[in-house]
Short mmCIF file of C-alpha atoms in Angstrom, two decimals:
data_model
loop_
_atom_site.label_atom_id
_atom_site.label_comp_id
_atom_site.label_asym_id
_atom_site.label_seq_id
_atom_site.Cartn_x
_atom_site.Cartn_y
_atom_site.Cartn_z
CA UNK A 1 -13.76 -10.44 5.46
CA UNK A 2 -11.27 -12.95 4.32
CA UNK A 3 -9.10 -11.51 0.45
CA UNK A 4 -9.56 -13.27 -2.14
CA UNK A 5 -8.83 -10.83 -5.38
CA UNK A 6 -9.13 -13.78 -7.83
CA UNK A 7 -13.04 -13.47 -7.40
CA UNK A 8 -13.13 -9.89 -9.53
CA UNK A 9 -13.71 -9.35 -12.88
CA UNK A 10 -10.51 -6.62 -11.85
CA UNK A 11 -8.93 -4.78 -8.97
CA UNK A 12 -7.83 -1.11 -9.18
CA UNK A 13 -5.38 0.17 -6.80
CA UNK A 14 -4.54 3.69 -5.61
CA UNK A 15 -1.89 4.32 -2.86
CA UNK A 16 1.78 4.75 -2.98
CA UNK A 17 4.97 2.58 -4.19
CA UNK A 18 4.02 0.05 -2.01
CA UNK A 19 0.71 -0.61 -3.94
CA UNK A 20 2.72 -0.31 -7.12
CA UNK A 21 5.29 -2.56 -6.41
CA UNK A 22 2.24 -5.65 -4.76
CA UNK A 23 0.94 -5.38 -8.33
CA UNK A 24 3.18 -5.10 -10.63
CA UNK A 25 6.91 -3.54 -10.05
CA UNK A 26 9.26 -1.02 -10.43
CA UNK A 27 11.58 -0.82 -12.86
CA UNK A 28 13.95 2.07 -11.58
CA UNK A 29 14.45 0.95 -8.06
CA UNK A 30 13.99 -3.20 -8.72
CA UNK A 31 17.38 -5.04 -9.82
CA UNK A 32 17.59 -7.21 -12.49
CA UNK A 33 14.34 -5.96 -15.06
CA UNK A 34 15.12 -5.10 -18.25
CA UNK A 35 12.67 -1.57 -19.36
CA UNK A 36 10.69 -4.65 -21.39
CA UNK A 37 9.95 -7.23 -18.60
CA UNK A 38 6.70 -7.50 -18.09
CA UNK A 39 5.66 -7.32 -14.12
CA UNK A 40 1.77 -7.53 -13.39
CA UNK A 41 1.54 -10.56 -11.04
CA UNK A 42 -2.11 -11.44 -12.30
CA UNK A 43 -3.98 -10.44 -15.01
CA UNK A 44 -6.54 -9.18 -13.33
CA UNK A 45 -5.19 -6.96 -11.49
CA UNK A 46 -3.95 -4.17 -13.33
CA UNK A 47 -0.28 -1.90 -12.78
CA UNK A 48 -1.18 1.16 -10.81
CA UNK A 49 -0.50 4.05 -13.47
CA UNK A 50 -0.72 6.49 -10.96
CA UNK A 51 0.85 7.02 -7.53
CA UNK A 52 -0.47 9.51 -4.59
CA UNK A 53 3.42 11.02 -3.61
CA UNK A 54 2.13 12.14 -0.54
CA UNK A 55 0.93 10.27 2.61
CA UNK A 56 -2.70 9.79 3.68
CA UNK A 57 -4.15 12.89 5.52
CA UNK A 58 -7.01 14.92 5.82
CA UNK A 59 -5.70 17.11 2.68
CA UNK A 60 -5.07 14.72 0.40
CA UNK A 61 -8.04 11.86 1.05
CA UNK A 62 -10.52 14.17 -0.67
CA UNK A 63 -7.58 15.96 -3.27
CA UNK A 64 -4.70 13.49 -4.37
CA UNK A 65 -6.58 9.91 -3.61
CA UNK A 66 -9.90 10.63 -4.93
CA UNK A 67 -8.05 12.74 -7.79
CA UNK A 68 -6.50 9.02 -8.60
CA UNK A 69 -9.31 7.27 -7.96
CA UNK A 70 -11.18 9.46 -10.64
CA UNK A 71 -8.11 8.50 -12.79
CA UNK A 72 -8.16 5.33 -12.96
CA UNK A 73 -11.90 4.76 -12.64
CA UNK A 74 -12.10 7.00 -15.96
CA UNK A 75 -9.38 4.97 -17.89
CA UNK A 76 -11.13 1.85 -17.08
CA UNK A 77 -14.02 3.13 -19.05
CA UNK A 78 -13.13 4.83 -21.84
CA UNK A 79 -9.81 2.04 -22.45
CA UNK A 80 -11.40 -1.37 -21.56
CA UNK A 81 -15.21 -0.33 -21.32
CA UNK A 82 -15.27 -2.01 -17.62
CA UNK A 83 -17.57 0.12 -15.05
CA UNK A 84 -18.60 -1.32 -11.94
CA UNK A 85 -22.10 -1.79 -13.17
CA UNK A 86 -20.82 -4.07 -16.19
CA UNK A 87 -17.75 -5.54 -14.46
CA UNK A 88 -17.49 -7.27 -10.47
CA UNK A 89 -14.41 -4.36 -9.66
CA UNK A 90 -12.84 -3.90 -6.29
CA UNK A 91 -10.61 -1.21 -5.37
CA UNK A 92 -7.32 -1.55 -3.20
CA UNK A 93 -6.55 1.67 -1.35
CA UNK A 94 -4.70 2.38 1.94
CA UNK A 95 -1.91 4.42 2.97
CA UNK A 96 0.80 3.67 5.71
CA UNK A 97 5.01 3.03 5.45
CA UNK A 98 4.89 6.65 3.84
CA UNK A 99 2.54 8.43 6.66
CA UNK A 100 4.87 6.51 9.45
CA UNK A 101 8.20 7.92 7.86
CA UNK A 102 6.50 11.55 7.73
CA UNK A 103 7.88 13.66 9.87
CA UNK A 104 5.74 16.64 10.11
CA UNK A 105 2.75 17.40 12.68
CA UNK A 106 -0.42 18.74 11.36
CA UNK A 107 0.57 21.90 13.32
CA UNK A 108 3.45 22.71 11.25
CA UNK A 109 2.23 22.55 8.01
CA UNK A 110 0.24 25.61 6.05
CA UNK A 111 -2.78 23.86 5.25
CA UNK A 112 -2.75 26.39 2.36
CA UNK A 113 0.05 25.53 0.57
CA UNK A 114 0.73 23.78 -2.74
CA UNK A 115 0.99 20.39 -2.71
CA UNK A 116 3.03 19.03 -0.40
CA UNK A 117 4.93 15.97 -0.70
CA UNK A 118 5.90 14.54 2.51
CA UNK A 119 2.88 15.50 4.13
CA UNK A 120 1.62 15.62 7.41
CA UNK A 121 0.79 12.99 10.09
CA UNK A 122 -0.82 12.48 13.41
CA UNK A 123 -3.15 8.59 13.93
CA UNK A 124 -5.96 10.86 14.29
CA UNK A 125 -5.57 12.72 11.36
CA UNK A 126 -5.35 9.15 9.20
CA UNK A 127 -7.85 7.62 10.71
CA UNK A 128 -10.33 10.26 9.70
CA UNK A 129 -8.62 10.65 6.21
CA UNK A 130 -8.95 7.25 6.21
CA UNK A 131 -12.85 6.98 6.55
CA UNK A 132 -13.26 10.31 4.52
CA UNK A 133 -11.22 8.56 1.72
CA UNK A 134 -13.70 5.20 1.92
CA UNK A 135 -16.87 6.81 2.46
CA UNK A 136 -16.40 9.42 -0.67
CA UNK A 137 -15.53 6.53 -2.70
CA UNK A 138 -18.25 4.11 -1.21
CA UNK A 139 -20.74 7.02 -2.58
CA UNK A 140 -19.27 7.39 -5.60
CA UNK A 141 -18.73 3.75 -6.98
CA UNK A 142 -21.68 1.99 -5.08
CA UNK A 143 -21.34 -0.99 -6.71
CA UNK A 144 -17.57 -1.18 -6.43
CA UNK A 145 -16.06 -3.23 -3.18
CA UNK A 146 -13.18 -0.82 -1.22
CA UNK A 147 -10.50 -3.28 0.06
CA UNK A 148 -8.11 -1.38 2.58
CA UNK A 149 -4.46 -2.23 2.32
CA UNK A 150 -2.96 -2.71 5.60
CA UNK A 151 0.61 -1.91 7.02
CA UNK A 152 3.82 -3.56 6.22
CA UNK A 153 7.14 -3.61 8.84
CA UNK A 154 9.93 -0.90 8.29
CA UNK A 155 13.03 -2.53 9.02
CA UNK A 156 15.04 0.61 9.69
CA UNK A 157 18.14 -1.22 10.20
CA UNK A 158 18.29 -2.63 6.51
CA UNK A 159 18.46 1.26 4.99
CA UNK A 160 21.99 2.34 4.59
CA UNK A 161 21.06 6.15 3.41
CA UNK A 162 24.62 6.30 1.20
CA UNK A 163 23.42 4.24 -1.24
CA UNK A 164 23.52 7.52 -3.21
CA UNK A 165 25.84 9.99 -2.98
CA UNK A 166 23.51 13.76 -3.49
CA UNK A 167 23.20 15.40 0.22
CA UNK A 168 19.34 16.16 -0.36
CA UNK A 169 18.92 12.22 -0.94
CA UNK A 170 21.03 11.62 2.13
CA UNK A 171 19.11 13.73 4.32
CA UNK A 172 15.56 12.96 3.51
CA UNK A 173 16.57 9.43 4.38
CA UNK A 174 17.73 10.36 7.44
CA UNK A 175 14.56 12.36 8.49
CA UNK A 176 12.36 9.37 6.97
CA UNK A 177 13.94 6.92 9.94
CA UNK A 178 13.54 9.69 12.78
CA UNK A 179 9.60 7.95 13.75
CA UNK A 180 9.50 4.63 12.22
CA UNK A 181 9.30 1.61 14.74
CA UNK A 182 7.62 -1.66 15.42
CA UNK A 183 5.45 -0.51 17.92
CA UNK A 184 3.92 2.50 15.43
CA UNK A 185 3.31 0.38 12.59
CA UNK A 186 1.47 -1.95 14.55
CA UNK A 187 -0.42 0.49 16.19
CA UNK A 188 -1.10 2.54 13.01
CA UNK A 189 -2.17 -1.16 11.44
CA UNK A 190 -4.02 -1.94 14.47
CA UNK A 191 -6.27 1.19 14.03
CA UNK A 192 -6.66 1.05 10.73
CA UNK A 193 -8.29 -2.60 11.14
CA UNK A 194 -10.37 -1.67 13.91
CA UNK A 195 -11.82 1.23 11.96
CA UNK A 196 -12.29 -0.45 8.45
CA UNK A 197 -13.68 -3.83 9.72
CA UNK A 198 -15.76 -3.26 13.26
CA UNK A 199 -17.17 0.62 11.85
CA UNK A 200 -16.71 0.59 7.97
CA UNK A 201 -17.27 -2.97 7.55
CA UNK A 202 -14.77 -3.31 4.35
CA UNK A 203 -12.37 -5.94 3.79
CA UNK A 204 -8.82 -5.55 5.28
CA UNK A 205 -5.67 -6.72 3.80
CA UNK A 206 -3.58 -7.42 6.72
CA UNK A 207 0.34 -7.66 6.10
CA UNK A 208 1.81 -6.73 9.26
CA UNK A 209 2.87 -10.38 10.91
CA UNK A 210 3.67 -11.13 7.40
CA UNK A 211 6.26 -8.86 7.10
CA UNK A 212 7.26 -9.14 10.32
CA UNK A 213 10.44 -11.36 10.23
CA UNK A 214 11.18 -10.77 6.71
CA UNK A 215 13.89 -7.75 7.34
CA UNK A 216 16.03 -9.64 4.39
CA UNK A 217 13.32 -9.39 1.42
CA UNK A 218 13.80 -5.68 1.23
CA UNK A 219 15.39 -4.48 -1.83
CA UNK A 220 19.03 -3.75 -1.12
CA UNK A 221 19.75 -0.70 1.18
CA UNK A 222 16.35 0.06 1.62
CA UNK A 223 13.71 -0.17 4.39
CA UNK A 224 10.84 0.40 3.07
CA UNK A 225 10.36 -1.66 0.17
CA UNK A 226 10.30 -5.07 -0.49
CA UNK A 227 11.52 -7.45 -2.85
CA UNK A 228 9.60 -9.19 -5.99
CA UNK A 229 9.82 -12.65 -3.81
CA UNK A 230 7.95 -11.32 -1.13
CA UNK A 231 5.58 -9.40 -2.96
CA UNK A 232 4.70 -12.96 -5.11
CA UNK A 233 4.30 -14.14 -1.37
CA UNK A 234 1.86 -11.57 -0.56
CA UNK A 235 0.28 -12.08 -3.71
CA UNK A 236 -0.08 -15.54 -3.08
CA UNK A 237 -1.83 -14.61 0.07
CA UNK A 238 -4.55 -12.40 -1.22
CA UNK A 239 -5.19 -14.46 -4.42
CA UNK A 240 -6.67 -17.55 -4.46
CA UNK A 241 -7.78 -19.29 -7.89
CA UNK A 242 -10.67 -21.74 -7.29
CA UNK A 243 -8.02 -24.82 -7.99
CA UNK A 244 -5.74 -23.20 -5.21
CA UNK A 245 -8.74 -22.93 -2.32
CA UNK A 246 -8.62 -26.83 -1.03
CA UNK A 247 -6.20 -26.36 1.81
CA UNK A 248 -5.58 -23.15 0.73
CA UNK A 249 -4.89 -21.87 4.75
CA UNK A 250 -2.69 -24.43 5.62
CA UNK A 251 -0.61 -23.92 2.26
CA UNK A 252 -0.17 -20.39 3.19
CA UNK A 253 0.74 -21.13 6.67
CA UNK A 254 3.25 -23.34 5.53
CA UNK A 255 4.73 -20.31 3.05
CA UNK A 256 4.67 -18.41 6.51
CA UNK A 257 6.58 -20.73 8.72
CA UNK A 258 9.07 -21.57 5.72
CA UNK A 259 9.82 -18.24 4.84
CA UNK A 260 10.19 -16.96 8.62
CA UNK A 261 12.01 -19.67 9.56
#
């Protein structure tokens, strides 16, 4: 199931900041852009315009994602006229740095309450969200591919939680690092592979060794995003023009070696 977005007519995304910032950017948190610049990476591929604040579980697969999804899907047709029967769409979805840094148990949470948003997390949990959220929309847009984003690496020791000065700030950032590791990620990526390619046959996006070794492309302070040169990288990756796809694997392995070297 090898990426390649440059084969769609265009390619929705639903997810988090993460998703936001692969696409396009964001202004508040990203130094240097003016309210003006312009930051979709191809044209194609559209700015997410809406953003799940919440991690995936097995609340808000069928409520906040597929309320997006419905979103999005609905501005595509009544803005641009594009449907999946008219137009070759894919969607990007996925969900993982924000259910890693989540540090509630489905047992403590009153499944009841308003919207929550930090969430709840256990693997089990997301990996049933996780083929709740692709089935529902896999019956819904038949004729639209699903394309699961994978993980990227938390680098906990790049946050410095200070950064701003209000106590509530500093002490969500503290309980954000309490479960984040190498060894989660990669299992939570790991899982999330095994489930979309060998049961829900979908194509996976998978970011983890790419991110690996790349602790300095976060944005400043901060472990959980990256940086717009990495996320051109990544880009790079995923989309591949036909005038790009001679050698296209070794040119990316290059980027890989170069960059983590």
């Amino acid at each position: 199931f090898r990426v390649d977005l440059s084969t769609y007519d265009v390619v929705l995304t639903i997810g988090d900041s993460i998703h936001e910032q692969l696409v396009g950017c964001i202004k508040k948190i990203e130094p240097g852009l003016a309210r003006t610049d312009s930051c979709q990476r191809r044209p194609n591929v559209p700015m997410a315009n809406r953003k799940a604040g919440t991690n995936l579980n097995t609340k808000s697969a069928t409520g906040r994602f597929m309320d997006m999804a419905h979103g999005v899907m609905s501005s595509e047709k009544n803005t641009y006229g594009r449907t999946p029967s008219t137009h070759k769409m894919a969607m990007i979805v996925g969900s993982c740095v924000w259910d890693l840094v989540t540090w509630k148990l489905p047992e403590n949470v009153d499944m009841n309450a308003p919207y929550d948003s930090r969430g709840f997390f256990s693997y089990q949990d997301n990996l049933i969200a996780a083929e709740l959220l692709v089935t529902q929309l896999q019956t819904e847009y038949p004729n639209m591919d699903i394309i699961w984003k994978g993980c990227t690496v938390i680098h906990k020791h790049m946050s410095n939680c200070y950064r701003q000065e209000r106590k509530n700030w500093i002490d969500d950032c503290h309980n954000r690092l309490k479960y984040p590791s190498f060894a989660r990620a990669q299992k939570l990526n790991e899982l999330q592979k095994d489930l979309m390619i060998n049961k829900l046959h979908i194509p996976f996006m998978d970011m983890y060794d790419l991110s690996y070794d790349m602790a300095e492309f976060h944005l400043p302070g901060d472990a959980l995003h990256y940086n717009r040169e990495f996320n051109d990288f990544l880009m790079d990756v995923f989309y591949k023009p036909q005038e790009q796809q001679q050698g296209g694997s070794d040119q990316v392995r290059v980027q890989e070696v170069s960059r983590a070297s």
